[in-house]
PDB file of C-alpha atoms in Angstrom:
ATOM      1  CA  MET A   1       0.000   0.000   0.000  1.00 48.00           C
ATOM      2  CA  THR A   2       2.885   2.370   0.670  1.00 61.00           C
ATOM      3  CA  PHE A   3       3.807   2.311  -3.009  1.00 63.00           C
ATOM      4  CA  LEU A   4       0.307   3.193  -4.215  1.00 69.00           C
ATOM      5  CA  PRO A   5       0.605   7.009  -3.910  1.00 70.00           C
ATOM      6  CA  PHE A   6       3.984   6.832  -5.670  1.00 65.00           C
ATOM      7  CA  LEU A   7       2.567   4.747  -8.509  1.00 65.00           C
ATOM      8  CA  ILE A   8      -0.426   7.069  -8.893  1.00 71.00           C
ATOM      9  CA  GLY A   9       1.863  10.106  -8.954  1.00 65.00           C
ATOM     10  CA  ALA A  10       4.177   8.524 -11.509  1.00 62.00           C
ATOM     11  CA  ALA A  11       1.224   7.576 -13.701  1.00 61.00           C
ATOM     12  CA  LEU A  12      -0.099  11.148 -13.548  1.00 64.00           C
ATOM     13  CA  ILE A  13       3.282  12.589 -14.506  1.00 72.00           C
ATOM     14  CA  ILE A  14       3.619  10.189 -17.442  1.00 70.00           C
ATOM     15  CA  GLY A  15       0.064  10.926 -18.494  1.00 65.00           C
ATOM     16  CA  VAL A  16       0.648  14.687 -18.456  1.00 59.00           C
ATOM     17  CA  PHE A  17       3.879  14.249 -20.426  1.00 56.00           C
ATOM     18  CA  TRP A  18       2.205  12.204 -23.161  1.00 55.00           C
ATOM     19  CA  TYR A  19      -0.809  14.506 -23.299  1.00 53.00           C
ATOM     20  CA  ARG A  20       1.410  17.536 -23.784  1.00 63.00           C
ATOM     21  CA  ARG A  21       3.378  15.735 -26.466  1.00 65.00           C
ATOM     22  CA  TRP A  22       0.178  14.672 -28.231  1.00 59.00           C
ATOM     23  CA  SER A  23      -1.212  18.195 -27.936  1.00 67.00           C
ATOM     24  CA  ARG A  24       1.929  19.717 -29.485  1.00 75.00           C
ATOM     25  CA  GLN A  25       1.831  17.214 -32.327  1.00 81.00           C
ATOM     26  CA  GLN A  26      -1.835  17.959 -32.964  1.00 89.00           C
ATOM     27  CA  ARG A  27      -1.134  21.676 -33.068  1.00 92.00           C
ATOM     28  CA  ARG A  28       1.786  21.141 -35.432  1.00 91.00           C
ATOM     29  CA  THR A  29      -0.359  19.047 -37.759  1.00 95.00           C
ATOM     30  CA  GLN A  30      -3.101  21.666 -37.687  1.00 96.00           C
ATOM     31  CA  LEU A  31      -0.719  24.528 -38.456  1.00 95.00           C
ATOM     32  CA  LEU A  32       0.882  22.647 -41.338  1.00 96.00           C
ATOM     33  CA  ALA A  33      -2.573  22.155 -42.845  1.00 95.00           C
ATOM     34  CA  THR A  34      -3.603  25.809 -42.419  1.00 97.00           C
ATOM     35  CA  PRO A  35      -3.340  28.063 -45.497  1.00 97.00           C
ATOM     36  CA  LEU A  36      -2.441  31.712 -45.368  1.00 98.00           C
ATOM     37  CA  THR A  37      -5.290  34.171 -45.580  1.00 97.00           C
ATOM     38  CA  ALA A  38      -5.746  36.055 -48.849  1.00 97.00           C
ATOM     39  CA  GLN A  39      -4.330  39.164 -47.180  1.00 98.00           C
ATOM     40  CA  GLN A  40      -1.267  37.316 -45.860  1.00 98.00           C
ATOM     41  CA  ARG A  41      -0.698  35.748 -49.279  1.00 97.00           C
ATOM     42  CA  ALA A  42      -0.780  39.188 -50.901  1.00 98.00           C
ATOM     43  CA  VAL A  43       1.771  40.547 -48.418  1.00 98.00           C
ATOM     44  CA  VAL A  44       4.170  37.667 -49.063  1.00 98.00           C
ATOM     45  CA  ALA A  45       3.800  38.028 -52.843  1.00 97.00           C
ATOM     46  CA  GLU A  46       4.531  41.749 -52.609  1.00 97.00           C
ATOM     47  CA  LEU A  47       7.561  41.549 -50.307  1.00 97.00           C
ATOM     48  CA  PHE A  48       8.940  38.273 -51.663  1.00 97.00           C
ATOM     49  CA  PRO A  49       8.083  38.045 -55.409  1.00 97.00           C
ATOM     50  CA  LEU A  50       9.836  34.677 -55.741  1.00 97.00           C
ATOM     51  CA  PHE A  51       6.756  33.339 -53.934  1.00 97.00           C
ATOM     52  CA  ARG A  52       4.751  33.894 -57.141  1.00 96.00           C
ATOM     53  CA  ARG A  53       6.947  31.457 -59.091  1.00 96.00           C
ATOM     54  CA  ILE A  54       6.506  28.525 -56.750  1.00 96.00           C
ATOM     55  CA  PRO A  55       4.581  25.659 -58.396  1.00 97.00           C
ATOM     56  CA  ASP A  56       0.976  25.264 -57.288  1.00 96.00           C
ATOM     57  CA  GLU A  57       1.611  21.839 -55.764  1.00 96.00           C
ATOM     58  CA  LEU A  58       4.176  23.326 -53.346  1.00 97.00           C
ATOM     59  CA  ARG A  59       2.093  26.282 -52.151  1.00 97.00           C
ATOM     60  CA  PRO A  60       0.037  24.461 -49.488  1.00 97.00           C
ATOM     61  CA  LYS A  61       3.241  23.019 -48.002  1.00 98.00           C
ATOM     62  CA  LEU A  62       4.947  26.391 -47.929  1.00 98.00           C
ATOM     63  CA  GLU A  63       1.972  28.182 -46.408  1.00 98.00           C
ATOM     64  CA  GLY A  64       1.607  25.538 -43.712  1.00 98.00           C
ATOM     65  CA  LYS A  65       5.291  25.769 -42.834  1.00 98.00           C
ATOM     66  CA  ILE A  66       5.079  29.567 -42.710  1.00 98.00           C
ATOM     67  CA  ASN A  67       2.286  29.238 -40.145  1.00 98.00           C
ATOM     68  CA  LEU A  68       4.293  26.718 -38.119  1.00 98.00           C
ATOM     69  CA  PHE A  69       7.359  28.976 -38.238  1.00 98.00           C
ATOM     70  CA  LEU A  70       5.371  32.008 -37.081  1.00 98.00           C
ATOM     71  CA  ASP A  71       3.892  29.994 -34.209  1.00 97.00           C
ATOM     72  CA  GLN A  72       7.332  28.816 -33.067  1.00 97.00           C
ATOM     73  CA  VAL A  73       9.486  31.908 -33.554  1.00 98.00           C
ATOM     74  CA  THR A  74       9.381  35.220 -31.705  1.00 98.00           C
ATOM     75  CA  PHE A  75      10.576  38.266 -33.655  1.00 98.00           C
ATOM     76  CA  ARG A  76      12.313  40.903 -31.577  1.00 97.00           C
ATOM     77  CA  GLY A  77      13.054  44.397 -32.868  1.00 97.00           C
ATOM     78  CA  LYS A  78      16.378  45.955 -31.902  1.00 96.00           C
ATOM     79  CA  ASN A  79      17.509  49.591 -31.779  1.00 95.00           C
ATOM     80  CA  GLY A  80      13.923  50.813 -31.714  1.00 96.00           C
ATOM     81  CA  LEU A  81      12.657  48.788 -34.678  1.00 97.00           C
ATOM     82  CA  GLU A  82       8.956  47.934 -34.432  1.00 98.00           C
ATOM     83  CA  VAL A  83       8.323  44.509 -35.937  1.00 98.00           C
ATOM     84  CA  THR A  84       5.194  44.282 -38.080  1.00 98.00           C
ATOM     85  CA  GLU A  85       3.183  41.321 -39.325  1.00 97.00           C
ATOM     86  CA  SER A  86       4.461  42.034 -42.847  1.00 98.00           C
ATOM     87  CA  MET A  87       8.077  41.702 -41.671  1.00 98.00           C
ATOM     88  CA  ARG A  88       7.319  38.411 -39.967  1.00 98.00           C
ATOM     89  CA  LEU A  89       5.552  37.009 -43.008  1.00 98.00           C
ATOM     90  CA  SER A  90       8.321  38.033 -45.410  1.00 98.00           C
ATOM     91  CA  ILE A  91      11.105  36.478 -43.343  1.00 98.00           C
ATOM     92  CA  ALA A  92       9.123  33.323 -42.543  1.00 98.00           C
ATOM     93  CA  ALA A  93       8.353  32.770 -46.243  1.00 98.00           C
ATOM     94  CA  GLN A  94      12.009  33.118 -47.234  1.00 98.00           C
ATOM     95  CA  ALA A  95      13.207  30.857 -44.417  1.00 98.00           C
ATOM     96  CA  CYS A  96      10.628  28.162 -45.178  1.00 98.00           C
ATOM     97  CA  LEU A  97      11.312  28.171 -48.912  1.00 98.00           C
ATOM     98  CA  LEU A  98      14.535  26.237 -48.237  1.00 98.00           C
ATOM     99  CA  ILE A  99      12.655  23.388 -46.553  1.00 98.00           C
ATOM    100  CA  VAL A 100       9.298  23.546 -48.333  1.00 98.00           C
ATOM    101  CA  ASN A 101       9.773  20.075 -49.837  1.00 97.00           C
ATOM    102  CA  SER A 102      12.115  18.675 -47.203  1.00 95.00           C
ATOM    103  CA  PRO A 103      11.625  16.776 -43.924  1.00 94.00           C
ATOM    104  CA  ALA A 104      14.120  19.172 -42.292  1.00 95.00           C
ATOM    105  CA  TRP A 105      12.875  21.697 -39.762  1.00 96.00           C
ATOM    106  CA  TYR A 106      14.433  24.516 -37.731  1.00 96.00           C
ATOM    107  CA  ASP A 107      13.777  22.821 -34.400  1.00 93.00           C
ATOM    108  CA  THR A 108      16.027  25.005 -32.255  1.00 92.00           C
ATOM    109  CA  ILE A 109      15.099  28.428 -33.616  1.00 95.00           C
ATOM    110  CA  ARG A 110      12.982  30.355 -31.135  1.00 96.00           C
ATOM    111  CA  ASN A 111      14.029  33.942 -31.844  1.00 97.00           C
ATOM    112  CA  VAL A 112      14.784  36.144 -34.834  1.00 97.00           C
ATOM    113  CA  LEU A 113      16.359  39.482 -33.951  1.00 97.00           C
ATOM    114  CA  LEU A 114      15.770  42.341 -36.384  1.00 97.00           C
ATOM    115  CA  TYR A 115      17.909  45.471 -36.588  1.00 96.00           C
ATOM    116  CA  PRO A 116      16.766  48.420 -38.716  1.00 96.00           C
ATOM    117  CA  SER A 117      19.901  48.196 -40.891  1.00 94.00           C
ATOM    118  CA  ALA A 118      23.463  46.847 -40.785  1.00 92.00           C
ATOM    119  CA  PHE A 119      24.428  46.324 -37.158  1.00 88.00           C
ATOM    120  CA  ARG A 120      27.550  46.214 -35.033  1.00 84.00           C
ATOM    121  CA  PRO A 121      27.387  43.453 -32.407  1.00 75.00           C
ATOM    122  CA  HIS A 122      29.449  43.997 -29.314  1.00 58.00           C
ATOM    123  CA  ARG A 123      31.510  40.963 -28.363  1.00 59.00           C
ATOM    124  CA  ASN A 124      34.446  40.333 -26.090  1.00 51.00           C
ATOM    125  CA  ALA A 125      37.239  38.159 -27.472  1.00 48.00           C
ATOM    126  CA  HIS A 126      39.902  36.561 -25.281  1.00 43.00           C
ATOM    127  CA  ASP A 127      43.540  36.699 -26.359  1.00 46.00           C
ATOM    128  CA  GLY A 128      45.583  35.060 -23.632  1.00 45.00           C
ATOM    129  CA  TYR A 129      44.883  37.104 -20.507  1.00 42.00           C
ATOM    130  CA  ILE A 130      43.785  40.116 -22.538  1.00 45.00           C
ATOM    131  CA  VAL A 131      40.153  40.791 -23.323  1.00 44.00           C
ATOM    132  CA  HIS A 132      39.572  43.057 -26.293  1.00 38.00           C
ATOM    133  CA  GLU A 133      36.506  44.242 -28.139  1.00 43.00           C
ATOM    134  CA  ASP A 134      35.565  42.800 -31.529  1.00 54.00           C
ATOM    135  CA  ARG A 135      33.145  45.069 -33.409  1.00 58.00           C
ATOM    136  CA  LEU A 136      32.031  44.200 -36.926  1.00 73.00           C
ATOM    137  CA  THR A 137      29.355  45.597 -39.197  1.00 82.00           C
ATOM    138  CA  LEU A 138      27.017  42.773 -40.190  1.00 88.00           C
ATOM    139  CA  LEU A 139      23.956  42.266 -42.384  1.00 92.00           C
ATOM    140  CA  GLY A 140      23.052  39.008 -40.657  1.00 92.00           C
ATOM    141  CA  GLU A 141      24.363  36.235 -38.483  1.00 93.00           C
ATOM    142  CA  SER A 142      23.218  32.751 -37.603  1.00 91.00           C
ATOM    143  CA  TRP A 143      23.941  30.942 -34.354  1.00 90.00           C
ATOM    144  CA  ALA A 144      23.962  27.144 -34.383  1.00 84.00           C
ATOM    145  CA  ARG A 145      20.941  26.813 -32.093  1.00 85.00           C
ATOM    146  CA  GLY A 146      19.587  30.286 -32.694  1.00 86.00           C
ATOM    147  CA  PRO A 147      18.933  33.076 -32.795  1.00 94.00           C
ATOM    148  CA  VAL A 148      19.123  34.319 -36.363  1.00 96.00           C
ATOM    149  CA  VAL A 149      19.959  38.030 -36.498  1.00 96.00           C
ATOM    150  CA  LEU A 150      19.084  40.150 -39.532  1.00 96.00           C
ATOM    151  CA  SER A 151      19.249  43.673 -40.877  1.00 96.00           C
ATOM    152  CA  TRP A 152      15.655  44.382 -41.888  1.00 97.00           C
ATOM    153  CA  ASP A 153      16.737  46.872 -44.555  1.00 96.00           C
ATOM    154  CA  HIS A 154      18.825  44.199 -46.286  1.00 95.00           C
ATOM    155  CA  ALA A 155      16.266  41.451 -45.663  1.00 97.00           C
ATOM    156  CA  LEU A 156      13.625  43.649 -47.306  1.00 97.00           C
ATOM    157  CA  HIS A 157      15.729  44.443 -50.379  1.00 96.00           C
ATOM    158  CA  GLY A 158      16.946  40.867 -50.687  1.00 96.00           C
ATOM    159  CA  GLY A 159      13.386  39.622 -50.781  1.00 96.00           C
ATOM    160  CA  PHE A 160      12.221  42.336 -53.196  1.00 95.00           C
ATOM    161  CA  ASP A 161      14.696  41.396 -55.929  1.00 94.00           C
ATOM    162  CA  PRO A 162      14.484  37.662 -56.664  1.00 93.00           C
ATOM    163  CA  ASP A 163      17.112  37.716 -59.420  1.00 94.00           C
ATOM    164  CA  ASP A 164      20.133  39.618 -58.092  1.00 95.00           C
ATOM    165  CA  GLY A 165      21.808  36.703 -56.291  1.00 95.00           C
ATOM    166  CA  HIS A 166      21.734  38.442 -52.902  1.00 95.00           C
ATOM    167  CA  ASN A 167      19.415  37.361 -50.098  1.00 97.00           C
ATOM    168  CA  VAL A 168      20.496  37.648 -46.483  1.00 96.00           C
ATOM    169  CA  VAL A 169      17.512  35.688 -45.117  1.00 97.00           C
ATOM    170  CA  ILE A 170      18.085  32.683 -47.365  1.00 98.00           C
ATOM    171  CA  HIS A 171      21.829  32.926 -46.646  1.00 96.00           C
ATOM    172  CA  GLU A 172      21.426  32.847 -42.859  1.00 96.00           C
ATOM    173  CA  PHE A 173      18.817  30.089 -42.894  1.00 97.00           C
ATOM    174  CA  ALA A 174      21.049  28.049 -45.186  1.00 97.00           C
ATOM    175  CA  HIS A 175      23.484  28.150 -42.263  1.00 96.00           C
ATOM    176  CA  GLN A 176      20.678  26.857 -40.030  1.00 96.00           C
ATOM    177  CA  LEU A 177      20.070  24.026 -42.475  1.00 96.00           C
ATOM    178  CA  ASP A 178      23.793  23.264 -42.507  1.00 96.00           C
ATOM    179  CA  ALA A 179      23.918  23.281 -38.699  1.00 95.00           C
ATOM    180  CA  LEU A 180      21.297  20.542 -38.286  1.00 94.00           C
ATOM    181  CA  THR A 181      24.156  18.011 -38.341  1.00 93.00           C
ATOM    182  CA  GLY A 182      25.615  19.650 -35.229  1.00 91.00           C
ATOM    183  CA  HIS A 183      28.384  21.297 -37.271  1.00 90.00           C
ATOM    184  CA  THR A 184      28.321  24.192 -39.719  1.00 92.00           C
ATOM    185  CA  ASN A 185      30.764  23.031 -42.375  1.00 93.00           C
ATOM    186  CA  GLY A 186      28.960  22.952 -45.706  1.00 94.00           C
ATOM    187  CA  ILE A 187      27.863  19.339 -45.268  1.00 94.00           C
ATOM    188  CA  PRO A 188      24.151  19.284 -44.358  1.00 96.00           C
ATOM    189  CA  ILE A 189      22.039  16.235 -43.604  1.00 96.00           C
ATOM    190  CA  LEU A 190      21.759  14.738 -47.061  1.00 97.00           C
ATOM    191  CA  ARG A 191      18.542  13.477 -48.586  1.00 95.00           C
ATOM    192  CA  LYS A 192      17.750   9.793 -48.079  1.00 93.00           C
ATOM    193  CA  GLY A 193      19.624   7.946 -50.814  1.00 94.00           C
ATOM    194  CA  GLN A 194      21.817  10.931 -51.684  1.00 97.00           C
ATOM    195  CA  ALA A 195      25.415   9.738 -51.909  1.00 96.00           C
ATOM    196  CA  TYR A 196      28.007  11.603 -49.872  1.00 96.00           C
ATOM    197  CA  ALA A 197      30.689  10.952 -52.496  1.00 97.00           C
ATOM    198  CA  GLY A 198      28.670  12.739 -55.167  1.00 97.00           C
ATOM    199  CA  TRP A 199      27.935  15.651 -52.840  1.00 97.00           C
ATOM    200  CA  GLU A 200      31.577  16.024 -51.820  1.00 97.00           C
ATOM    201  CA  LYS A 201      32.861  15.895 -55.403  1.00 98.00           C
ATOM    202  CA  ALA A 202      30.389  18.460 -56.713  1.00 98.00           C
ATOM    203  CA  MET A 203      30.822  20.862 -53.795  1.00 98.00           C
ATOM    204  CA  LEU A 204      34.611  20.705 -53.637  1.00 97.00           C
ATOM    205  CA  GLU A 205      35.085  21.138 -57.379  1.00 98.00           C
ATOM    206  CA  ALA A 206      32.647  24.055 -57.479  1.00 98.00           C
ATOM    207  CA  TYR A 207      34.219  25.645 -54.395  1.00 98.00           C
ATOM    208  CA  GLN A 208      37.775  25.342 -55.678  1.00 98.00           C
ATOM    209  CA  GLY A 209      36.785  26.776 -59.044  1.00 98.00           C
ATOM    210  CA  HIS A 210      34.961  29.621 -57.309  1.00 98.00           C
ATOM    211  CA  VAL A 211      37.954  30.459 -55.125  1.00 98.00           C
ATOM    212  CA  ALA A 212      40.262  30.461 -58.152  1.00 98.00           C
ATOM    213  CA  ARG A 213      37.976  32.854 -60.022  1.00 97.00           C
ATOM    214  CA  VAL A 214      37.664  35.186 -57.044  1.00 98.00           C
ATOM    215  CA  GLU A 215      41.424  35.227 -56.477  1.00 97.00           C
ATOM    216  CA  GLY A 216      41.947  35.868 -60.192  1.00 97.00           C
ATOM    217  CA  GLY A 217      39.605  38.851 -60.137  1.00 97.00           C
ATOM    218  CA  ALA A 218      37.089  37.241 -62.510  1.00 97.00           C
ATOM    219  CA  ASP A 219      33.336  37.746 -62.357  1.00 96.00           C
ATOM    220  CA  THR A 220      31.535  34.948 -60.522  1.00 97.00           C
ATOM    221  CA  LEU A 221      28.011  33.585 -60.628  1.00 97.00           C
ATOM    222  CA  ILE A 222      28.034  32.832 -56.903  1.00 98.00           C
ATOM    223  CA  ASP A 223      28.720  35.821 -54.663  1.00 97.00           C
ATOM    224  CA  PRO A 224      32.486  36.231 -54.011  1.00 97.00           C
ATOM    225  CA  TYR A 225      31.825  35.985 -50.278  1.00 96.00           C
ATOM    226  CA  GLY A 226      31.355  32.266 -50.887  1.00 97.00           C
ATOM    227  CA  ALA A 227      35.121  31.959 -51.310  1.00 97.00           C
ATOM    228  CA  SER A 228      35.572  32.606 -47.556  1.00 96.00           C
ATOM    229  CA  ASN A 229      35.184  28.953 -46.552  1.00 96.00           C
ATOM    230  CA  HIS A 230      33.048  25.881 -47.213  1.00 97.00           C
ATOM    231  CA  GLU A 231      30.123  26.935 -45.028  1.00 96.00           C
ATOM    232  CA  GLU A 232      29.863  30.374 -46.645  1.00 97.00           C
ATOM    233  CA  PHE A 233      30.109  28.781 -50.082  1.00 98.00           C
ATOM    234  CA  PHE A 234      27.213  26.474 -49.188  1.00 98.00           C
ATOM    235  CA  ALA A 235      25.085  29.417 -48.032  1.00 97.00           C
ATOM    236  CA  GLU A 236      25.841  31.537 -51.108  1.00 97.00           C
ATOM    237  CA  ALA A 237      25.307  28.542 -53.402  1.00 98.00           C
ATOM    238  CA  ILE A 238      21.824  28.097 -51.901  1.00 98.00           C
ATOM    239  CA  VAL A 239      21.055  31.766 -52.628  1.00 98.00           C
ATOM    240  CA  THR A 240      22.223  31.367 -56.233  1.00 98.00           C
ATOM    241  CA  PHE A 241      20.222  28.133 -56.558  1.00 98.00           C
ATOM    242  CA  PHE A 242      17.014  30.051 -55.871  1.00 98.00           C
ATOM    243  CA  GLU A 243      17.811  33.416 -57.458  1.00 98.00           C
ATOM    244  CA  LYS A 244      19.840  32.394 -60.535  1.00 98.00           C
ATOM    245  CA  PRO A 245      18.840  28.763 -61.028  1.00 98.00           C
ATOM    246  CA  ARG A 246      19.091  28.579 -64.819  1.00 98.00           C
ATOM    247  CA  ALA A 247      22.551  30.148 -64.826  1.00 98.00           C
ATOM    248  CA  MET A 248      23.704  27.763 -62.073  1.00 98.00           C
ATOM    249  CA  ARG A 249      22.317  24.750 -63.925  1.00 98.00           C
ATOM    250  CA  ALA A 250      24.258  25.856 -67.012  1.00 98.00           C
ATOM    251  CA  GLU A 251      27.546  26.824 -65.324  1.00 98.00           C
ATOM    252  CA  GLU A 252      27.628  24.407 -62.386  1.00 98.00           C
ATOM    253  CA  PRO A 253      25.429  21.471 -63.410  1.00 98.00           C
ATOM    254  CA  ALA A 254      26.807  19.012 -60.840  1.00 98.00           C
ATOM    255  CA  LEU A 255      26.379  21.501 -57.998  1.00 98.00           C
ATOM    256  CA  TYR A 256      22.887  22.392 -59.147  1.00 98.00           C
ATOM    257  CA  ALA A 257      21.951  18.697 -59.320  1.00 98.00           C
ATOM    258  CA  GLN A 258      23.172  18.071 -55.761  1.00 98.00           C
ATOM    259  CA  LEU A 259      21.294  21.058 -54.333  1.00 98.00           C
ATOM    260  CA  SER A 260      18.201  20.058 -56.278  1.00 98.00           C
ATOM    261  CA  GLU A 261      18.376  16.561 -54.803  1.00 98.00           C
ATOM    262  CA  LEU A 262      19.044  17.875 -51.298  1.00 98.00           C
ATOM    263  CA  LEU A 263      16.057  20.252 -51.307  1.00 98.00           C
ATOM    264  CA  ALA A 264      13.842  18.213 -53.674  1.00 98.00           C
ATOM    265  CA  LEU A 265      13.300  21.370 -55.706  1.00 98.00           C
ATOM    266  CA  ASP A 266      14.039  22.431 -59.295  1.00 98.00           C
ATOM    267  CA  PRO A 267      13.673  26.233 -59.432  1.00 98.00           C
ATOM    268  CA  ALA A 268      15.177  26.349 -62.950  1.00 98.00           C
ATOM    269  CA  GLN A 269      11.805  24.962 -64.076  1.00 97.00           C
ATOM    270  CA  TRP A 270       9.719  27.561 -62.255  1.00 97.00           C
ATOM    271  CA  ASN A 271       8.102  30.279 -64.347  1.00 82.00           C
TER     272      ASN A 271
END
């Protein structure tokens, strides 16, 4: 009899745990099945014109993931910026485009920080026993488990022009996609059945060619910033994949094929 209260308490705790888990799963399923309103759809199409090119069969998936993203993530304005619903919708749509046809999800992202424009984070760096300040001007940054930090001015302009090869939101969320392995190194979790050898060959050859062109002062399809390292090349390649897909398919067919397989998307075929 002395164990009865313990057993009842344990059963209640387990029951509450499973109910909460079931409730979260039900909410997730409901959000993924919920379309945007006509007004929300119009806002996304205005601020992120690439949205208009997405094939009809992908739209319900994207809209559901936008709703799930908005339910999960809190947007926080910095330096006096007031975050609006339009800002949230624009950024959520761009972030979810990467994973619209993928099982991947940004599980650890709970906050997006928005600055009005380019920002200068204040960090302390340790050099032996000396602590010195490291101040850089940034357009965006992505931490492995969040948050993602963005300049709204650059996020807005990046979304407005779907063909210029520059998009800070897609760039930073490509880092989030990369980081799902636990490391940000340009090797994301590959699609089921996608061979690592093929991925490595295509990425390394494209990266080495890109670095050589940048160092030689030649024009490049992928933003020169991609020559910084493998993870930045991956992020900039993702941007080019969405914003200059036909050019990438022509100039870097192996890279395009690997990204297309990874994301299960073929934007070169979109109108």
